Amino acid sequence: MSQCLSECSVDHVVLERGEIANSWKHERWDSLKLLTPNWQSRLPGYCYNGDEPDGYMAMPELISFIEKYARQISAPVKLETRVTSVSIGGGKYQVATTQGNWQCDSLVVASGACNQAQIPTVAEAAPASIKMITPIDYRNPEQLPQGGVMVVGASATGLQLAEEIHRSGRPVTLTIGEHVRLPRTYRGKDILWWMDALGILDERYDEIDDIVRGRNIPSPQLVGSRERDSLDLNRLTALGVKLRGRLAGFNDGKAQFSGSLRNVCALADLKMLRLLNTIDEWVTDNQHLARVDPPQRYDDTEVESSPPLLMDLTKNNINTILWATGYSADYSWLDIPVLDRKGKIRHDGGVVDSPGMYLMGVTLLRRRKSSYIHGAVDDARDLSAHLVAYLESKAETVQA
Ligand SMILES: Cc1cc2nc3c(=O)[nH]c(=O)nc-3n(C[C@H](O)[C@H](O)[C@H](O)COP(=O)(O)OP(=O)(O)OC[C@H]3O[C@@H](n4cnc5c(N)ncnc54)[C@H](O)[C@@H]3O)c2cc1C
């Protein structure tokens, strides 16, 4: 957004509570690699130009990618400047920070969608003796006590951490709700290449029938690795990870699981198959566009015929619970009535319900790709144009 505002000669400042690339430096685990391929990492006027376009950046590379961008665009960033409140007064946004106050006509909230871990209320009933941890605080398995670990949540974060922790010698039980299964590559190309080529990632928020549901779809089960392997539940079963249904609660030292495991897995298999069929149809219609491998199909997810609905945590030596149950944004500093019942900012494609205020970087903000790094390119272009028009109309009103 800063680059787009500079291109339009809009005087602006970027307030950052920590360092550049702060969330990637301080809120991610050690082994994390992006699940988006390098060629997809782009920002306005900037893209990956290394030797491994099909590889996946580890955190140090990503941090340096973002730092270089900030230098290249001379972003006017004020570091170590935490915004502590934003209110409206005298027709302007009044921004209080740990380094003084600012006033502005327009405000872009780009404070991230993943500032805090979402922990379900059932956690309150978990036995006090068990260590609880979230992906924001998790760095590596050595942090965890020896013994078993229950990982709650089977999207990208849950699967990646379940595998890493299990390989460290701490037996993992994974509890699974609705999830999105995807192969890493299909017909010789990255699955995100296909989603890009088919225009799926460009689908707009106002073209989607059920936007509330669309904005709550879990992240796909993908991992970035040198081998470009798929990370799915069958791979975890082969390693020895135990699969259980969605965590429903705790009672008398026992975890209770929903009986929906077979159904949620069958649904994820079906949805993956539908996507592969769509890709195959696209290939048939666009043979001149891409030279690709023949179609493939994958085994259905293997699930025990009657997965247990209860697990005695002590008997199974479960000493840790890792809540991989999603993330949420922290808007505790926002003193403007723009939040809905769930604490999310009300907006129409990033245009917030308060004149001159904009939102960036949240799921399906304007397009399916909005929550990805490269999603910022189109979103920032659209929203900066709206912002410039707003400032011009405000200036005209003042002159009149
Ligand atoms: C585990 C994980 C893996 C991911 N993997 C991928 C991936 O592979 N590919 C991909 O494209 N996307 C991935 N994402 C999504 C990715 O986080 C977003 O695409 C991207 O970070 C959004 O950038 P952002 O600038 O909007 O938010 P952030 O990167 O979160 O930046 C927000 C910034 O605002 C600052 N801030 C917050 N509150 C305040 C305040 N009150 N005052 C001042 N500053 C504040 C924060 O310190 C932070 O630096 C992943 C997300 C997570 C959580």
Short mmCIF file of C-alpha atoms and ligand atoms in Angstrom, two decimals:
data_model
loop_
_atom_site.label_atom_id
_atom_site.label_comp_id
_atom_site.label_asym_id
_atom_site.label_seq_id
_atom_site.Cartn_x
_atom_site.Cartn_y
_atom_site.Cartn_z
CA MET A 1 0.00 0.00 0.00
CA SER A 2 2.89 2.31 0.80
CA GLN A 3 4.33 1.81 -2.69
CA CYS A 4 0.95 2.47 -4.33
CA LEU A 5 0.47 5.63 -2.26
CA SER A 6 3.95 6.84 -3.21
CA GLU A 7 3.15 6.26 -6.88
CA CYS A 8 0.14 8.57 -6.41
CA SER A 9 2.23 11.13 -4.45
CA VAL A 10 0.13 10.66 -1.32
CA ASP A 11 2.00 11.86 1.76
CA HIS A 12 1.90 8.96 4.23
CA VAL A 13 3.65 7.13 7.03
CA VAL A 14 3.82 3.40 7.96
CA LEU A 15 3.64 2.77 11.71
CA GLU A 16 5.16 -0.56 12.82
CA ARG A 17 5.17 -1.74 16.41
CA GLY A 18 8.34 -3.79 15.93
CA GLU A 19 10.69 -4.35 13.04
CA ILE A 20 10.19 -4.75 9.31
CA ALA A 21 8.74 -8.25 8.65
CA ASN A 22 7.95 -8.38 12.34
CA SER A 23 5.47 -11.27 12.27
CA TRP A 24 7.84 -13.45 10.22
CA LYS A 25 10.70 -12.65 12.62
CA HIS A 26 8.89 -13.14 15.90
CA GLU A 27 5.66 -15.08 15.48
CA ARG A 28 6.58 -18.11 13.36
CA TRP A 29 8.22 -21.47 14.09
CA ASP A 30 11.84 -22.19 13.16
CA SER A 31 11.27 -24.70 10.35
CA LEU A 32 8.48 -22.79 8.60
CA LYS A 33 8.73 -22.35 4.86
CA LEU A 34 6.16 -20.50 2.79
CA LEU A 35 3.61 -22.78 1.22
CA THR A 36 3.40 -20.46 -1.77
CA PRO A 37 6.13 -21.03 -4.39
CA ASN A 38 8.81 -18.39 -4.89
CA TRP A 39 7.50 -17.25 -8.28
CA GLN A 40 4.28 -16.31 -6.51
CA SER A 41 6.03 -14.02 -4.01
CA ARG A 42 5.49 -10.59 -5.50
CA LEU A 43 4.59 -7.13 -4.29
CA PRO A 44 3.82 -3.96 -6.29
CA GLY A 45 6.82 -3.41 -8.60
CA TYR A 46 8.83 -6.27 -7.03
CA CYS A 47 9.13 -10.02 -7.42
CA TYR A 48 11.35 -13.00 -6.60
CA ASN A 49 14.27 -13.17 -9.01
CA GLY A 50 16.40 -15.95 -7.51
CA ASP A 51 17.45 -19.30 -8.98
CA GLU A 52 14.63 -21.40 -7.55
CA PRO A 53 11.29 -20.06 -8.77
CA ASP A 54 9.61 -23.36 -7.86
CA GLY A 55 11.14 -23.49 -4.35
CA TYR A 56 9.63 -22.20 -1.09
CA MET A 57 11.22 -19.49 1.06
CA ALA A 58 12.37 -20.24 4.58
CA MET A 59 11.93 -17.42 7.09
CA PRO A 60 15.40 -15.82 6.72
CA GLU A 61 14.95 -15.55 2.93
CA LEU A 62 11.45 -14.13 3.29
CA ILE A 63 12.58 -11.59 5.86
CA SER A 64 15.37 -10.42 3.59
CA PHE A 65 12.90 -10.34 0.63
CA ILE A 66 10.64 -7.96 2.58
CA GLU A 67 13.51 -5.87 3.98
CA LYS A 68 14.93 -5.37 0.48
CA TYR A 69 11.52 -4.25 -0.74
CA ALA A 70 11.19 -1.70 2.06
CA ARG A 71 14.59 -0.28 1.03
CA GLN A 72 13.80 -0.35 -2.68
CA ILE A 73 10.58 1.63 -2.27
CA SER A 74 12.02 3.86 0.49
CA ALA A 75 8.99 3.05 2.61
CA PRO A 76 8.48 5.78 5.24
CA VAL A 77 8.36 3.28 8.12
CA LYS A 78 8.49 4.35 11.77
CA LEU A 79 9.79 1.31 13.63
CA GLU A 80 9.09 0.42 17.28
CA THR A 81 5.95 2.56 17.03
CA ARG A 82 2.96 0.70 18.39
CA VAL A 83 -0.46 2.16 17.64
CA THR A 84 -2.27 2.20 20.98
CA SER A 85 -5.53 3.83 19.91
CA VAL A 86 -7.30 5.23 16.87
CA SER A 87 -10.34 7.46 17.28
CA ILE A 88 -12.09 10.18 15.29
CA GLY A 89 -11.91 13.81 16.36
CA GLY A 90 -12.12 17.14 14.48
CA GLY A 91 -12.94 15.34 11.23
CA LYS A 92 -9.66 13.40 11.29
CA TYR A 93 -8.33 10.08 12.51
CA GLN A 94 -6.49 10.63 15.79
CA VAL A 95 -3.74 8.04 16.11
CA ALA A 96 -1.98 7.58 19.44
CA THR A 97 1.27 5.61 19.41
CA THR A 98 4.08 4.76 21.79
CA GLN A 99 6.12 7.42 19.95
CA GLY A 100 3.66 10.32 19.89
CA ASN A 101 0.39 11.20 18.19
CA TRP A 102 -0.61 11.56 14.56
CA GLN A 103 -3.62 12.99 12.75
CA CYS A 104 -4.67 11.85 9.30
CA ASP A 105 -7.47 12.12 6.77
CA SER A 106 -7.22 8.51 5.77
CA LEU A 107 -6.20 5.34 7.58
CA VAL A 108 -5.19 1.92 6.25
CA VAL A 109 -5.38 -0.94 8.75
CA ALA A 110 -2.67 -3.40 7.65
CA SER A 111 -1.89 -4.79 11.08
CA GLY A 112 -2.23 -8.42 10.03
CA ALA A 113 -4.90 -11.11 10.23
CA CYS A 114 -2.89 -13.50 12.38
CA ASN A 115 -1.78 -11.46 15.43
CA GLN A 116 -3.23 -13.90 17.93
CA ALA A 117 -4.01 -17.59 18.10
CA GLN A 118 -7.67 -18.55 18.19
CA ILE A 119 -8.30 -21.03 20.97
CA PRO A 120 -11.73 -22.68 21.27
CA THR A 121 -13.63 -22.32 24.55
CA VAL A 122 -13.35 -26.10 25.20
CA ALA A 123 -9.73 -25.36 26.13
CA GLU A 124 -10.95 -24.00 29.47
CA ALA A 125 -11.91 -27.54 30.55
CA ALA A 126 -8.54 -29.11 29.68
CA PRO A 127 -6.68 -30.64 32.65
CA ALA A 128 -4.45 -28.00 34.27
CA SER A 129 -1.46 -30.39 34.31
CA ILE A 130 -1.19 -30.33 30.52
CA LYS A 131 1.06 -27.77 28.82
CA MET A 132 -0.85 -25.73 26.28
CA ILE A 133 0.84 -23.95 23.43
CA THR A 134 -0.18 -22.10 20.27
CA PRO A 135 1.66 -21.83 16.94
CA ILE A 136 2.52 -18.18 17.75
CA ASP A 137 4.62 -19.31 20.75
CA TYR A 138 5.84 -22.62 19.29
CA ARG A 139 9.36 -22.56 17.83
CA ASN A 140 10.49 -26.24 17.73
CA PRO A 141 9.72 -29.59 19.41
CA GLU A 142 12.54 -29.22 21.97
CA GLN A 143 10.37 -26.63 23.74
CA LEU A 144 7.82 -29.33 24.55
CA PRO A 145 7.90 -31.86 27.39
CA GLN A 146 8.67 -35.45 26.43
CA GLY A 147 5.62 -37.65 25.92
CA GLY A 148 2.53 -37.45 23.78
CA VAL A 149 1.13 -34.34 22.11
CA MET A 150 -2.41 -33.68 21.00
CA VAL A 151 -2.48 -31.32 18.03
CA VAL A 152 -5.90 -29.74 17.60
CA GLY A 153 -6.64 -28.65 14.02
CA ALA A 154 -5.62 -30.19 10.71
CA SER A 155 -5.04 -27.31 8.33
CA ALA A 156 -1.61 -26.19 7.09
CA THR A 157 -0.26 -25.27 10.54
CA GLY A 158 -1.66 -28.35 12.34
CA LEU A 159 -0.37 -30.83 9.77
CA GLN A 160 3.08 -29.28 9.50
CA LEU A 161 3.54 -29.18 13.26
CA ALA A 162 2.00 -32.65 13.83
CA GLU A 163 4.59 -34.11 11.47
CA GLU A 164 7.54 -32.22 12.96
CA ILE A 165 6.58 -33.04 16.56
CA HIS A 166 5.89 -36.72 15.84
CA ARG A 167 9.28 -37.05 14.11
CA SER A 168 10.91 -35.61 17.26
CA GLY A 169 9.80 -38.75 19.17
CA ARG A 170 6.71 -37.22 20.81
CA PRO A 171 3.77 -39.37 19.63
CA VAL A 172 1.06 -37.17 18.13
CA THR A 173 -2.72 -37.53 18.18
CA LEU A 174 -4.27 -35.17 15.63
CA THR A 175 -7.89 -34.05 15.98
CA ILE A 176 -9.53 -33.16 12.70
CA GLY A 177 -12.46 -30.97 11.71
CA GLU A 178 -13.30 -29.50 8.31
CA HIS A 179 -10.16 -29.23 6.18
CA VAL A 180 -8.98 -28.60 2.63
CA ARG A 181 -6.89 -31.38 1.10
CA LEU A 182 -4.68 -30.52 -1.87
CA PRO A 183 -1.79 -32.32 -3.56
CA ARG A 184 1.42 -30.25 -3.63
CA THR A 185 1.85 -30.80 -7.35
CA TYR A 186 -0.57 -32.02 -9.98
CA ARG A 187 0.27 -33.07 -13.52
CA GLY A 188 3.81 -31.83 -12.94
CA LYS A 189 2.94 -28.33 -11.73
CA ASP A 190 2.44 -26.75 -8.32
CA ILE A 191 -1.22 -26.84 -7.29
CA LEU A 192 -1.05 -23.07 -6.77
CA TRP A 193 0.12 -22.73 -10.39
CA TRP A 194 -3.13 -24.40 -11.42
CA MET A 195 -5.22 -22.25 -9.12
CA ASP A 196 -3.54 -19.18 -10.59
CA ALA A 197 -3.93 -20.37 -14.19
CA LEU A 198 -7.61 -21.24 -13.73
CA GLY A 199 -8.30 -17.84 -12.19
CA ILE A 200 -9.45 -19.39 -8.90
CA LEU A 201 -7.22 -17.15 -6.80
CA ASP A 202 -8.50 -14.09 -8.68
CA GLU A 203 -12.15 -14.82 -7.90
CA ARG A 204 -13.61 -11.64 -6.42
CA TYR A 205 -15.37 -11.28 -3.09
CA ASP A 206 -18.52 -9.94 -4.76
CA GLU A 207 -18.75 -12.99 -7.06
CA ILE A 208 -18.86 -15.48 -4.21
CA ASP A 209 -22.29 -16.72 -3.13
CA ASP A 210 -21.61 -17.24 0.56
CA ILE A 211 -18.92 -14.72 1.48
CA VAL A 212 -19.16 -15.38 5.23
CA ARG A 213 -18.45 -19.05 4.65
CA GLY A 214 -15.78 -18.20 2.04
CA ARG A 215 -13.96 -16.05 4.58
CA ASN A 216 -13.92 -18.94 7.08
CA ILE A 217 -12.56 -21.70 4.84
CA PRO A 218 -9.47 -23.20 6.50
CA SER A 219 -6.02 -22.91 4.91
CA PRO A 220 -5.13 -25.76 2.52
CA GLN A 221 -3.09 -28.73 3.76
CA LEU A 222 0.14 -27.72 2.04
CA VAL A 223 3.78 -27.48 3.02
CA GLY A 224 6.74 -25.97 1.19
CA SER A 225 9.63 -28.44 0.97
CA ARG A 226 12.59 -29.15 -1.29
CA GLU A 227 10.98 -32.45 -2.36
CA ARG A 228 7.67 -30.73 -3.20
CA ASP A 229 5.87 -33.51 -1.32
CA SER A 230 2.20 -33.52 -0.46
CA LEU A 231 1.41 -33.35 3.23
CA ASP A 232 -1.86 -35.16 3.87
CA LEU A 233 -3.47 -37.28 6.54
CA ASN A 234 -2.36 -40.54 4.87
CA ARG A 235 1.25 -39.44 5.14
CA LEU A 236 0.79 -38.74 8.86
CA THR A 237 -0.95 -42.11 9.41
CA ALA A 238 2.00 -43.83 7.73
CA LEU A 239 4.32 -42.08 10.20
CA GLY A 240 2.23 -43.33 13.15
CA VAL A 241 0.19 -40.21 13.95
CA LYS A 242 -3.26 -41.15 15.36
CA LEU A 243 -6.21 -39.45 13.67
CA ARG A 244 -9.27 -38.52 15.75
CA GLY A 245 -12.45 -36.50 15.14
CA ARG A 246 -12.91 -32.84 15.94
CA LEU A 247 -12.21 -32.10 19.61
CA ALA A 248 -15.62 -31.70 21.27
CA GLY A 249 -14.58 -31.23 24.92
CA PHE A 250 -12.93 -32.66 28.01
CA ASN A 251 -14.54 -34.63 30.79
CA ASP A 252 -12.92 -36.33 33.76
CA GLY A 253 -9.43 -36.25 32.24
CA LYS A 254 -10.65 -37.58 28.91
CA ALA A 255 -10.72 -35.80 25.56
CA GLN A 256 -13.99 -36.26 23.67
CA PHE A 257 -14.01 -36.38 19.87
CA SER A 258 -16.85 -35.86 17.43
CA GLY A 259 -17.93 -38.87 15.36
CA SER A 260 -17.60 -36.93 12.11
CA LEU A 261 -14.04 -37.96 11.20
CA ARG A 262 -14.94 -40.25 8.31
CA ASN A 263 -17.38 -37.67 6.92
CA VAL A 264 -15.02 -34.68 7.06
CA CYS A 265 -12.27 -36.73 5.42
CA ALA A 266 -14.61 -38.04 2.71
CA LEU A 267 -15.78 -34.49 2.02
CA ALA A 268 -12.21 -33.20 1.73
CA ASP A 269 -11.36 -36.09 -0.65
CA LEU A 270 -14.42 -35.28 -2.75
CA LYS A 271 -13.64 -31.57 -2.95
CA MET A 272 -10.06 -32.32 -3.99
CA LEU A 273 -11.34 -34.68 -6.69
CA ARG A 274 -13.69 -31.98 -7.99
CA LEU A 275 -10.78 -29.54 -8.25
CA LEU A 276 -8.67 -32.11 -10.12
CA ASN A 277 -11.57 -32.74 -12.52
CA THR A 278 -11.85 -28.99 -13.12
CA ILE A 279 -8.13 -28.81 -13.85
CA ASP A 280 -8.38 -31.75 -16.27
CA GLU A 281 -11.25 -30.06 -18.11
CA TRP A 282 -9.23 -26.85 -18.33
CA VAL A 283 -6.26 -28.76 -19.77
CA THR A 284 -8.53 -30.34 -22.39
CA ASP A 285 -9.82 -26.89 -23.38
CA ASN A 286 -6.41 -25.16 -23.28
CA GLN A 287 -4.03 -27.75 -24.70
CA HIS A 288 -2.03 -25.05 -26.49
CA LEU A 289 -1.32 -23.22 -23.20
CA ALA A 290 0.44 -25.81 -21.10
CA ARG A 291 2.45 -28.97 -21.68
CA VAL A 292 1.60 -31.12 -18.69
CA ASP A 293 1.80 -34.66 -17.34
CA PRO A 294 -1.14 -37.09 -17.55
CA PRO A 295 -3.92 -36.91 -14.94
CA GLN A 296 -3.36 -38.52 -11.54
CA ARG A 297 -5.71 -39.64 -8.81
CA TYR A 298 -4.87 -40.08 -5.11
CA ASP A 299 -5.90 -42.64 -2.50
CA ASP A 300 -8.83 -41.66 -0.33
CA THR A 301 -7.95 -40.68 3.23
CA GLU A 302 -7.63 -43.82 5.33
CA VAL A 303 -9.66 -43.65 8.53
CA GLU A 304 -10.24 -46.41 11.10
CA SER A 305 -13.70 -47.93 10.68
CA SER A 306 -14.74 -46.76 14.19
CA PRO A 307 -12.30 -44.12 15.39
CA PRO A 308 -12.37 -43.83 19.21
CA LEU A 309 -14.52 -41.02 20.57
CA LEU A 310 -12.69 -40.76 23.90
CA MET A 311 -9.04 -40.62 24.92
CA ASP A 312 -7.78 -40.80 28.49
CA LEU A 313 -5.07 -38.14 28.46
CA THR A 314 -3.07 -39.57 31.38
CA LYS A 315 -3.14 -43.16 30.14
CA ASN A 316 -2.05 -41.97 26.70
CA ASN A 317 0.72 -39.89 28.26
CA ILE A 318 -0.50 -36.66 26.63
CA ASN A 319 1.59 -33.89 28.20
CA THR A 320 1.02 -31.13 25.65
CA ILE A 321 -1.88 -29.72 23.65
CA LEU A 322 -1.03 -27.59 20.64
CA TRP A 323 -3.94 -25.43 19.50
CA ALA A 324 -3.60 -25.17 15.72
CA THR A 325 -7.15 -23.88 15.52
CA GLY A 326 -6.56 -20.72 13.50
CA TYR A 327 -5.55 -17.13 14.02
CA SER A 328 -7.34 -13.84 14.44
CA ALA A 329 -6.55 -10.15 14.15
CA ASP A 330 -6.07 -7.93 17.19
CA TYR A 331 -8.02 -4.68 16.90
CA SER A 332 -8.04 -3.90 20.61
CA TRP A 333 -6.48 -0.50 19.80
CA LEU A 334 -9.30 0.57 17.48
CA ASP A 335 -11.75 2.98 19.18
CA ILE A 336 -14.01 3.40 16.17
CA PRO A 337 -17.29 1.43 15.99
CA VAL A 338 -16.44 -0.62 12.90
CA LEU A 339 -16.24 -4.10 14.43
CA ASP A 340 -18.91 -6.77 13.96
CA ARG A 341 -20.13 -9.24 16.62
CA LYS A 342 -17.12 -11.45 15.99
CA GLY A 343 -14.64 -8.62 16.40
CA LYS A 344 -13.89 -8.39 12.66
CA ILE A 345 -13.80 -5.09 10.79
CA ARG A 346 -16.96 -4.45 8.71
CA HIS A 347 -15.91 -3.62 5.18
CA ASP A 348 -16.89 -3.85 1.53
CA GLY A 349 -13.87 -5.21 -0.33
CA GLY A 350 -11.50 -3.41 2.06
CA VAL A 351 -13.44 -0.13 2.11
CA VAL A 352 -14.32 0.17 5.78
CA ASP A 353 -17.57 1.48 7.15
CA SER A 354 -15.88 4.77 8.21
CA PRO A 355 -15.00 7.40 5.56
CA GLY A 356 -11.37 7.25 4.43
CA MET A 357 -10.60 4.02 6.29
CA TYR A 358 -9.32 0.90 4.53
CA LEU A 359 -8.38 -2.66 5.46
CA MET A 360 -5.69 -4.91 3.94
CA GLY A 361 -4.37 -8.45 4.32
CA VAL A 362 -7.42 -10.40 5.52
CA THR A 363 -8.99 -13.50 4.01
CA LEU A 364 -11.00 -12.87 0.86
CA LEU A 365 -10.77 -9.10 1.34
CA ARG A 366 -11.29 -8.49 -2.39
CA ARG A 367 -10.13 -11.75 -3.96
CA ARG A 368 -9.40 -15.36 -2.99
CA LYS A 369 -5.70 -14.48 -3.02
CA SER A 370 -6.11 -11.54 -0.59
CA SER A 371 -4.71 -13.46 2.40
CA TYR A 372 -1.55 -14.38 0.49
CA ILE A 373 1.47 -12.10 0.19
CA HIS A 374 0.94 -11.62 -3.56
CA GLY A 375 -2.74 -10.83 -2.97
CA ALA A 376 -1.64 -7.40 -1.74
CA VAL A 377 -0.65 -6.35 -5.27
CA ASP A 378 -4.13 -6.03 -6.76
CA ASP A 379 -5.79 -5.12 -3.46
CA ALA A 380 -3.39 -2.24 -2.80
CA ARG A 381 -3.84 -0.93 -6.34
CA ASP A 382 -7.63 -0.95 -6.05
CA LEU A 383 -7.78 0.47 -2.54
CA SER A 384 -5.14 3.15 -3.10
CA ALA A 385 -7.19 4.39 -6.09
CA HIS A 386 -10.26 4.56 -3.85
CA LEU A 387 -8.24 6.36 -1.15
CA VAL A 388 -6.89 8.95 -3.60
CA ALA A 389 -10.42 9.65 -4.86
CA TYR A 390 -11.59 10.02 -1.25
CA LEU A 391 -8.82 12.52 -0.41
CA GLU A 392 -9.57 14.53 -3.57
CA SER A 393 -13.27 14.71 -2.81
CA LYS A 394 -12.53 15.70 0.79
CA ALA A 395 -10.18 18.45 -0.40
CA GLU A 396 -12.83 19.75 -2.82
CA THR A 397 -15.42 19.83 -0.04
CA VAL A 398 -13.07 21.80 2.22
CA GLN A 399 -12.30 24.32 -0.59
CA ALA A 400 -15.99 24.76 -1.36
C1 LIG B 1 1.84 -19.60 9.84
C2 LIG B 1 1.53 -18.76 8.64
C3 LIG B 1 2.01 -19.14 7.40
C4 LIG B 1 1.71 -18.39 6.28
N1 LIG B 1 2.21 -18.80 5.07
C5 LIG B 1 1.98 -18.04 3.98
C6 LIG B 1 2.54 -18.41 2.72
O1 LIG B 1 3.17 -19.44 2.58
N2 LIG B 1 2.33 -17.57 1.66
C7 LIG B 1 1.59 -16.43 1.77
O2 LIG B 1 1.46 -15.72 0.77
N3 LIG B 1 1.03 -16.07 2.93
C8 LIG B 1 1.21 -16.85 4.03
N4 LIG B 1 0.66 -16.49 5.23
C9 LIG B 1 -0.21 -15.32 5.27
C10 LIG B 1 0.66 -14.10 5.49
O3 LIG B 1 0.82 -13.90 6.87
C11 LIG B 1 0.07 -12.92 4.88
O4 LIG B 1 -0.03 -13.13 3.51
C12 LIG B 1 0.94 -11.66 5.05
O5 LIG B 1 1.75 -11.72 6.17
C13 LIG B 1 0.06 -10.49 5.22
O6 LIG B 1 0.88 -9.36 5.42
P1 LIG B 1 0.39 -8.18 6.29
O7 LIG B 1 1.41 -7.11 6.14
O8 LIG B 1 -1.03 -7.87 5.98
O9 LIG B 1 0.36 -8.76 7.79
P2 LIG B 1 1.57 -9.06 8.77
O10 LIG B 1 2.69 -9.71 8.05
O11 LIG B 1 1.00 -9.74 9.95
O12 LIG B 1 2.06 -7.60 9.19
C14 LIG B 1 1.31 -6.78 10.05
C15 LIG B 1 2.27 -5.86 10.76
O13 LIG B 1 1.54 -4.96 11.57
C16 LIG B 1 2.24 -4.78 12.79
N5 LIG B 1 1.26 -4.36 13.81
C17 LIG B 1 0.24 -5.07 14.33
N6 LIG B 1 -0.43 -4.35 15.25
C18 LIG B 1 0.18 -3.15 15.31
C19 LIG B 1 -0.04 -1.96 16.08
N7 LIG B 1 -1.02 -1.88 16.97
N8 LIG B 1 0.79 -0.92 15.88
C20 LIG B 1 1.79 -0.97 14.96
N9 LIG B 1 2.06 -2.08 14.23
C21 LIG B 1 1.25 -3.14 14.39
C22 LIG B 1 2.84 -6.14 13.09
O14 LIG B 1 3.95 -6.04 13.96
C23 LIG B 1 3.22 -6.61 11.69
O15 LIG B 1 4.55 -6.31 11.34
C24 LIG B 1 0.92 -17.23 6.39
C25 LIG B 1 0.42 -16.84 7.63
C26 LIG B 1 0.74 -17.61 8.75
C27 LIG B 1 0.19 -17.19 10.09
#
